[in-house]
Coordinates of C-alpha atoms in Angstrom, one line a residue:
M1 CA -3.5 -12.3 -18.1
I2 CA -1.5 -13.6 -15.2
R3 CA 1.7 -11.8 -14.4
P4 CA 3.7 -14.6 -12.7
M5 CA 7.3 -13.3 -12.9
V6 CA 9.5 -10.4 -13.7
M7 CA 13.2 -9.4 -13.7
V8 CA 14.8 -7.5 -10.8
L9 CA 15.0 -3.8 -11.4
A10 CA 18.2 -2.5 -12.8
C11 CA 17.7 0.8 -11.0
S12 CA 15.7 1.8 -8.0
A13 CA 13.0 4.5 -7.8
V14 CA 12.5 6.9 -4.9
L15 CA 8.9 6.8 -3.8
T16 CA 7.4 9.1 -1.3
G17 CA 3.9 10.3 -0.5
T18 CA 2.1 13.6 -0.2
A19 CA -0.6 14.4 2.3
H20 CA -3.5 13.4 0.1
G21 CA -3.8 10.4 -2.2
Q22 CA -0.7 10.7 -4.2
Q23 CA 2.7 9.0 -4.4
M24 CA 5.8 10.5 -5.9
I25 CA 8.4 8.8 -8.0
G26 CA 11.5 10.9 -7.9
S27 CA 10.1 14.5 -8.2
C28 CA 7.1 13.3 -10.3
P29 CA 3.6 12.9 -9.0
V30 CA 2.0 9.6 -10.0
L31 CA -1.0 11.3 -11.6
P32 CA -2.5 14.4 -10.0
A33 CA -3.7 14.2 -6.4
N34 CA -7.4 14.5 -7.6
N35 CA -7.1 11.7 -10.1
I36 CA -9.5 8.8 -9.5
W37 CA -6.6 6.4 -8.8
N38 CA -5.6 8.7 -5.9
T39 CA -9.1 9.4 -4.5
P40 CA -10.6 7.6 -1.5
V41 CA -13.7 5.5 -2.1
D42 CA -14.5 4.6 1.5
T43 CA -17.7 6.5 1.5
L44 CA -19.0 5.7 -2.0
P45 CA -22.3 3.9 -2.5
V46 CA -22.3 0.2 -3.1
L47 CA -23.4 -1.1 -6.5
A48 CA -26.8 -2.9 -6.5
N49 CA -25.3 -5.9 -8.1
S50 CA -22.2 -6.0 -5.9
T51 CA -22.9 -9.4 -4.4
T52 CA -23.4 -10.9 -7.8
L53 CA -20.1 -9.5 -9.1
V54 CA -18.2 -10.8 -6.1
N55 CA -19.8 -14.3 -6.4
T56 CA -18.9 -14.4 -10.1
I57 CA -15.2 -13.6 -9.3
G58 CA -15.2 -15.9 -6.3
A59 CA -16.7 -15.1 -2.9
S60 CA -14.8 -17.9 -1.2
R61 CA -11.6 -17.4 -3.2
G62 CA -8.6 -16.1 -1.4
F63 CA -6.5 -13.2 -2.5
H64 CA -3.0 -13.5 -3.9
A65 CA -0.1 -11.0 -4.0
D66 CA 1.3 -11.3 -7.5
F67 CA 4.6 -9.8 -6.4
G68 CA 7.3 -10.6 -3.9
A69 CA 10.9 -11.2 -3.2
G70 CA 11.0 -14.8 -4.4
E71 CA 11.1 -16.3 -7.9
W72 CA 8.6 -18.2 -10.0
N73 CA 9.9 -20.3 -12.9
G74 CA 13.3 -18.7 -12.5
G75 CA 12.2 -15.1 -12.5
P76 CA 11.3 -12.6 -9.7
I77 CA 7.6 -12.0 -9.1
G78 CA 5.9 -8.7 -10.0
I79 CA 5.7 -6.1 -12.7
P80 CA 8.9 -4.0 -13.1
F81 CA 9.5 -0.4 -14.1
V82 CA 12.6 1.7 -14.2
T83 CA 13.3 5.4 -13.8
V84 CA 15.3 7.3 -16.4
P85 CA 16.5 10.9 -16.7
G86 CA 15.2 13.3 -19.4
S87 CA 18.4 12.6 -21.4
Q88 CA 17.5 9.0 -21.8
P89 CA 17.5 8.1 -25.6
A90 CA 14.0 7.5 -27.1
Y91 CA 13.6 4.5 -29.4
P92 CA 11.1 4.0 -32.1
A93 CA 8.5 1.2 -31.6
S94 CA 6.4 -0.9 -33.9
F95 CA 3.0 -2.3 -32.7
L96 CA 0.6 -5.1 -33.6
Y97 CA -2.2 -2.8 -32.5
D98 CA -0.8 0.4 -33.9
D99 CA -4.2 2.0 -34.4
E100 CA -4.7 2.1 -30.6
S101 CA -1.0 2.7 -29.6
D102 CA 1.0 5.9 -29.0
L103 CA 3.6 5.8 -31.8
G104 CA 6.4 7.2 -29.6
P105 CA 9.3 7.1 -29.6
Y106 CA 9.7 5.5 -26.2
K107 CA 12.3 6.3 -23.5
V108 CA 12.4 2.7 -22.4
P109 CA 16.0 1.5 -22.3
L110 CA 16.6 -1.5 -24.6
N111 CA 18.0 -3.4 -21.6
A112 CA 15.0 -2.5 -19.4
P113 CA 13.7 -5.4 -17.3
I114 CA 10.9 -7.4 -19.0
E115 CA 8.1 -8.9 -17.0
G116 CA 8.7 -12.6 -16.7
G117 CA 12.3 -12.2 -17.9
S118 CA 14.0 -11.9 -21.2
Q119 CA 12.7 -15.3 -22.3
A120 CA 9.1 -14.9 -21.1
T121 CA 6.2 -15.8 -23.2
G122 CA 3.6 -13.9 -21.2
D123 CA 2.7 -10.2 -21.0
R124 CA 6.3 -9.1 -21.1
H125 CA 5.6 -5.5 -19.9
A126 CA 8.5 -3.1 -20.1
M127 CA 8.0 0.3 -18.5
A128 CA 10.0 3.4 -17.7
I129 CA 9.4 6.8 -16.1
D130 CA 11.2 9.9 -17.3
T131 CA 11.6 11.7 -14.0
T132 CA 12.7 14.9 -15.6
H133 CA 9.6 15.5 -17.6
C134 CA 7.2 13.2 -15.6
V135 CA 6.2 11.0 -18.5
L136 CA 5.4 7.3 -18.2
Y137 CA 6.1 4.9 -21.0
E138 CA 4.5 1.4 -21.0
L139 CA 4.8 -1.4 -23.5
Y140 CA 2.9 -4.7 -23.7
R141 CA 4.5 -7.9 -25.0
A142 CA 7.7 -5.9 -25.6
F143 CA 10.7 -7.2 -27.5
P144 CA 13.9 -5.1 -27.7
G145 CA 15.8 -4.9 -31.0
A146 CA 19.2 -3.4 -31.8
S147 CA 17.8 0.1 -31.8
S148 CA 14.0 -0.2 -31.5
W149 CA 11.1 -1.9 -29.8
A150 CA 8.5 -4.3 -31.2
A151 CA 5.4 -4.7 -29.0
D152 CA 1.7 -5.6 -29.3
S153 CA 0.7 -2.2 -27.9
G154 CA 2.1 0.9 -26.1
A155 CA 0.9 3.9 -24.2
I156 CA 2.5 7.2 -23.1
F157 CA 1.1 9.1 -20.1
N158 CA 1.8 12.5 -18.8
L159 CA 1.9 11.9 -15.0
Q160 CA 0.9 15.5 -14.3
S161 CA -2.3 15.2 -16.4
N162 CA -5.7 13.7 -15.8
A163 CA -6.2 13.0 -19.5
L164 CA -7.5 9.6 -20.4
R165 CA -6.8 7.6 -23.6
P166 CA -9.3 8.0 -26.4
A167 CA -12.5 6.0 -25.8
G168 CA -12.2 2.4 -26.9
W169 CA -8.4 2.4 -26.9
T170 CA -6.3 -0.2 -25.1
S171 CA -3.0 0.7 -23.5
A172 CA -0.3 -1.7 -22.2
D173 CA -3.2 -3.0 -20.1
A174 CA -6.5 -4.5 -21.2
A175 CA -8.6 -1.7 -19.5
G176 CA -6.7 1.1 -21.4
L177 CA -5.3 2.4 -18.1
P178 CA -1.8 3.0 -16.9
I179 CA -0.3 0.1 -15.0
T180 CA 2.3 1.8 -12.8
P181 CA -0.2 4.0 -10.7
G182 CA -1.8 0.8 -9.4
L183 CA 1.3 -1.2 -8.4
V184 CA 2.1 -1.9 -4.7
T185 CA 5.7 -0.9 -4.0
Y186 CA 7.8 -1.9 -1.0
D187 CA 8.9 1.7 -0.4
E188 CA 5.4 3.1 0.0
V189 CA 4.4 0.2 2.3
M190 CA 7.4 0.9 4.5
S191 CA 6.3 4.6 4.6
G192 CA 3.2 3.3 6.4
E193 CA 0.5 4.3 3.9
I194 CA -0.5 3.5 0.3
R195 CA -2.4 6.5 -1.1
H196 CA -3.9 5.0 -4.3
A197 CA -6.1 2.2 -5.6
I198 CA -4.4 -1.1 -6.3
R199 CA -4.5 -2.9 -9.7
F200 CA -6.0 -6.4 -9.7
T201 CA -7.2 -9.1 -12.2
V202 CA -10.2 -11.5 -12.5
P203 CA -10.7 -14.5 -14.8
Q204 CA -13.8 -13.2 -16.7
T205 CA -15.0 -9.7 -17.5
K206 CA -17.9 -8.1 -19.3
R207 CA -17.8 -6.7 -22.8
E208 CA -18.0 -3.3 -21.3
Y209 CA -15.8 -0.8 -19.5
V210 CA -16.7 1.8 -16.8
W211 CA -14.9 5.1 -16.0
P212 CA -12.0 5.5 -15.8
A213 CA -11.3 2.5 -18.0
R214 CA -11.3 3.0 -21.8
H215 CA -11.3 -0.6 -23.2
Y216 CA -12.9 -4.0 -22.7
A217 CA -11.4 -7.4 -23.5
S218 CA -14.2 -9.9 -23.5
S219 CA -17.2 -11.2 -25.5
L220 CA -19.3 -11.9 -22.4
T221 CA -22.4 -9.7 -22.0
G222 CA -24.0 -11.1 -18.9
T223 CA -24.6 -8.6 -16.1
Q224 CA -23.0 -11.0 -13.6
Y225 CA -19.5 -10.2 -15.0
P226 CA -17.5 -7.2 -13.7
R227 CA -16.6 -4.4 -16.2
M228 CA -13.1 -3.3 -16.9
G229 CA -12.5 -0.4 -14.5
E230 CA -14.8 -1.8 -11.8
R231 CA -13.9 -0.5 -8.3
F232 CA -14.1 -2.7 -5.3
R233 CA -13.2 -2.0 -1.7
L234 CA -12.5 -4.0 1.4
K235 CA -15.4 -3.8 3.8
A236 CA -14.9 -1.4 6.7
N237 CA -15.8 -4.0 9.3
V238 CA -13.2 -6.6 8.2
D239 CA -10.8 -7.2 11.1
I240 CA -7.2 -6.8 9.8
S241 CA -5.4 -6.9 13.1
G242 CA -4.2 -10.4 12.7
Y243 CA -2.2 -9.8 9.5
P244 CA 1.5 -8.9 9.4
A245 CA 2.2 -5.2 9.8
E246 CA 3.2 -4.6 6.1
V247 CA 0.1 -6.5 4.9
Q248 CA -2.1 -4.3 7.1
V249 CA -0.7 -1.2 5.3
I250 CA -2.0 -2.7 2.0
L251 CA -5.3 -3.7 3.6
R252 CA -5.9 -0.2 4.9
A253 CA -5.4 1.1 1.4
M254 CA -7.9 -1.5 0.1
K255 CA -10.5 -0.1 2.6
K256 CA -9.8 3.6 1.8
Y257 CA -8.8 3.6 -2.0
G258 CA -10.0 0.1 -3.0
I259 CA -8.8 -2.1 -5.9
L260 CA -9.3 -1.4 -9.6
L261 CA -10.0 -4.0 -12.2
A262 CA -7.5 -3.6 -15.0
D263 CA -7.0 -6.9 -16.8
N264 CA -8.1 -10.5 -17.3
G265 CA -6.1 -13.0 -15.2
S266 CA -6.4 -15.0 -12.0
A267 CA -9.1 -14.2 -9.4
W268 CA -8.2 -11.5 -6.9
Y269 CA -4.6 -11.3 -8.0
L270 CA -3.0 -8.0 -6.7
S271 CA -0.3 -6.3 -8.8
G272 CA 3.0 -5.0 -7.4
K273 CA 6.6 -4.3 -8.1
P274 CA 9.2 -7.0 -7.3
D275 CA 11.6 -6.2 -4.5
P276 CA 14.1 -8.4 -2.7
R277 CA 13.0 -6.9 0.6
W278 CA 9.5 -8.3 0.5
N279 CA 8.7 -11.0 3.1
D280 CA 7.1 -13.7 0.9
D281 CA 5.7 -15.6 4.0
N282 CA 3.9 -12.5 5.1
L283 CA 2.5 -11.8 1.6
R284 CA 1.1 -15.4 1.6
S285 CA -1.3 -14.3 4.4
F286 CA -3.4 -12.6 1.7
S287 CA -4.9 -16.1 1.0
R288 CA -6.9 -15.6 4.2
L289 CA -8.6 -12.6 2.6
L290 CA -11.7 -13.7 0.7
G291 CA -13.7 -12.2 -2.1
S292 CA -16.7 -12.0 0.3
N293 CA -14.8 -9.4 2.3
F294 CA -15.2 -7.0 -0.6
E295 CA -18.0 -4.9 -2.2
A296 CA -18.2 -3.2 -5.6
V297 CA -18.8 0.6 -5.4
D298 CA -20.0 3.2 -7.8
A299 CA -17.0 5.4 -8.5
T300 CA -18.8 7.3 -11.4
V301 CA -20.4 9.5 -8.8
L302 CA -17.0 11.2 -8.6
R303 CA -16.6 11.7 -12.4
V304 CA -16.1 15.3 -13.5
S305 CA -15.8 14.4 -17.2
A306 CA -16.0 11.2 -19.2
D307 CA -12.7 12.0 -20.9
S308 CA -10.8 12.9 -17.7
G309 CA -9.5 11.0 -14.7
E310 CA -10.3 14.0 -12.5
A311 CA -12.4 13.0 -9.5
R312 CA -14.5 15.2 -7.3
Q313 CA -13.0 15.5 -3.9
T314 CA -15.2 15.5 -0.8
G315 CA -14.6 17.4 2.4
V316 CA -12.2 19.9 0.8
S317 CA -12.3 23.5 2.1
V318 CA -10.4 26.6 1.3
T319 CA -10.0 30.0 3.1
V320 CA -8.2 33.1 1.8
A321 CA -6.7 35.9 4.0
P322 CA -6.9 38.8 4.1
A323 CA -10.5 39.1 3.0
P324 CA -11.5 41.7 2.1
A325 CA -8.6 44.0 1.3
T326 CA -8.0 47.5 0.0
V327 CA -4.9 48.0 -2.3
R328 CA -3.6 51.1 -4.0
I329 CA -2.7 51.0 -7.6
G330 CA 0.8 50.0 -8.3
H331 CA 1.2 48.3 -4.9
V332 CA 1.3 44.7 -3.8
Q333 CA -0.6 42.7 -1.3
P334 CA 0.2 39.1 -0.2
F335 CA -2.6 36.6 0.1
T336 CA -2.5 33.2 1.8
A337 CA -4.7 30.2 1.2
T338 CA -5.4 27.5 3.8
V339 CA -6.6 24.2 2.4
V340 CA -8.2 21.3 4.4
N341 CA -8.3 17.7 3.1
A342 CA -6.4 18.4 -0.1
P343 CA -2.8 19.3 -1.2
S344 CA -1.9 22.8 0.1
S345 CA -1.0 24.1 -3.3
V346 CA -3.7 26.2 -5.0
V347 CA -4.2 28.0 -8.3
W348 CA -4.6 31.8 -8.0
S349 CA -6.7 33.8 -10.3
V350 CA -8.0 37.4 -10.6
N351 CA -11.5 38.0 -11.9
G352 CA -11.5 34.4 -13.3
V353 CA -8.1 34.7 -15.1
V354 CA -5.4 32.4 -13.8
G355 CA -2.5 34.6 -12.9
G356 CA -4.5 37.7 -13.6
D357 CA -4.0 40.4 -16.2
A358 CA -3.0 44.0 -16.7
V359 CA -6.6 45.3 -16.2
A360 CA -7.4 43.6 -12.9
G361 CA -3.9 43.0 -11.6
F362 CA -1.6 40.0 -11.5
I363 CA -1.1 37.3 -8.9
S364 CA 1.9 35.0 -8.5
T365 CA 1.7 31.3 -7.8
S366 CA 2.6 32.1 -4.2
G367 CA -0.4 34.5 -3.8
L368 CA 1.4 37.9 -4.2
Y369 CA -1.1 40.2 -5.8
E370 CA 0.2 43.2 -7.9
S371 CA -2.4 45.8 -8.5
P372 CA -2.8 47.4 -11.9
S373 CA -1.5 50.9 -12.8
V374 CA -5.1 52.3 -13.3
V375 CA -8.1 51.7 -11.2
P376 CA -10.5 49.5 -13.2
N377 CA -14.2 50.1 -13.6
P378 CA -15.7 48.7 -11.3
P379 CA -12.9 49.3 -8.8
V380 CA -13.4 45.9 -7.0
V381 CA -11.8 42.7 -8.2
T382 CA -12.0 39.1 -7.0
V383 CA -8.9 37.2 -6.0
R384 CA -9.6 33.4 -5.9
A385 CA -7.6 30.4 -4.7
T386 CA -8.7 27.1 -6.2
A387 CA -7.7 23.8 -4.6
T388 CA -7.4 20.3 -6.0
G389 CA -10.9 19.1 -6.7
G390 CA -12.4 22.5 -7.4
A391 CA -13.0 23.9 -4.0
S392 CA -12.2 27.6 -3.8
A393 CA -12.4 30.7 -1.7
T394 CA -12.2 34.4 -2.6
A395 CA -11.1 37.8 -1.4
S396 CA -12.8 41.0 -2.5
V397 CA -10.1 43.6 -3.3
T398 CA -11.0 47.3 -3.5
L399 CA -8.6 49.2 -5.7
V400 CA -8.0 52.9 -4.9
P401 CA -5.8 55.5 -6.6
L402 CA -2.6 57.0 -5.2
P403 CA -3.4 60.1 -3.1
T404 CA -3.0 63.4 -4.8
I405 CA -2.8 66.9 -3.2
T406 CA -3.9 69.8 -5.4
A407 CA -3.9 72.6 -2.8
V408 CA -3.1 73.4 0.8
N409 CA -4.6 76.4 2.5
P410 CA -3.4 78.6 4.0
S411 CA -0.1 78.5 2.1
S412 CA 1.7 80.0 5.2
I413 CA 1.0 79.0 8.7
P414 CA 0.3 81.7 11.3
T415 CA 1.5 81.6 14.9
G416 CA -1.0 79.9 17.2
A417 CA -4.0 77.9 16.4
F418 CA -4.9 77.5 12.7
A419 CA -7.1 75.5 10.4
L420 CA -5.5 73.7 7.5
T421 CA -7.5 72.7 4.4
V422 CA -6.0 70.0 2.2
S423 CA -7.6 69.5 -1.3
G424 CA -7.0 66.5 -3.5
G425 CA -8.2 62.9 -4.1
G426 CA -7.4 59.3 -3.3
F427 CA -7.4 59.8 0.4
V428 CA -8.1 56.8 2.7
A429 CA -9.8 57.4 6.1
G430 CA -7.2 57.6 8.8
L431 CA -4.4 58.7 6.4
V432 CA -5.2 62.4 6.0
A433 CA -3.8 63.3 9.4
G434 CA -0.4 61.8 8.5
V435 CA -0.4 63.9 5.3
V436 CA -1.3 67.1 7.3
L437 CA 1.4 66.4 9.9
S438 CA 4.0 66.0 7.1
I439 CA 3.0 69.3 5.6
V440 CA 3.2 71.0 9.0
L441 CA 6.6 69.7 9.7
V442 CA 7.9 70.9 6.3
Q443 CA 6.4 74.4 7.0
L444 CA 8.1 74.5 10.4

């Protein structure tokens, strides 16, 4: 379905980026950093039928930015979304396809911008992000009422989760995917880097979907047609130096993260958010980019689970310090994790338990380990830091009891040289001398 026009956003969203494949809207991640939307595909294998798929869509067809600053038929161009606080009222919604829709309610303001404008007859997407709880609400062919929404379909996504919709379910998009994560925004382009795949459309698709898509919208069964969810990327050897600077940002993302087929529409139409700051003349330079400049890749090699959008991350490494460590019971020991090629945040666990437990000890989200009150059996536990994508590193921690002194001989110290015997347990090599010196000082 072609998205030719939208309304200007009533409120703006603050978009920033993290160090690895993830944009932020307000304080919310746009899906986890290890989500397939946010994972580079520049090293993935090319599909055997890539050339056939490109030829079917149009090898000599130019690309088109289906977003911009101008108007089409009286409405701004692009797919809008708004941000709302957690206090935003939620409205009930009724759906034509209620068996494949999330029943809601939806925190989409009744005056939210409608794709194509309030009088549009097209897809009429209406979308909002609750930036307090990081929840995305998307409606397809949405019509506001006095106190509710009526739409063909709707979907609600937890932006902090990799969960996919049930297999076979649509969303506000034909592929059963969220729309917002694939939109090009002016703010991220101005930041100098887009860190996610870009949504696009083609005229004809196959009656099949491929991960991470969950739904098809076609009766065609020929192998020459691309599937919903098909991932393409701009070939690495395509020279982009002659394009305007802001277009080069988008083209670099198309080489690294690729484009993801999400709906039926015009050939090679790229989706984005309307913004009056776009330079429409520069965006028209996309027409010089041809289908033959692209190749279809196999993103399923990154799949962790068919029901999750989590993608395996390549080149990620983790180190933990100190490793090893010796800790007395009832004491604390800080650990640090260094992560390469992934977000710096890690999940800490002790003996496989996230956060630890009373038997093996607890560890905070910042890596501060608190040993148990009793030495476990065996007395060695494993502290692990797990990064996005599953890479991890460990530190072996030997737990020792607090030192105890049961006897000191002789009980009185004679003048001159003497031998002192200290009996007890829990001593650590190098510490006994300090204990003896303290005893001597007390005696003196």
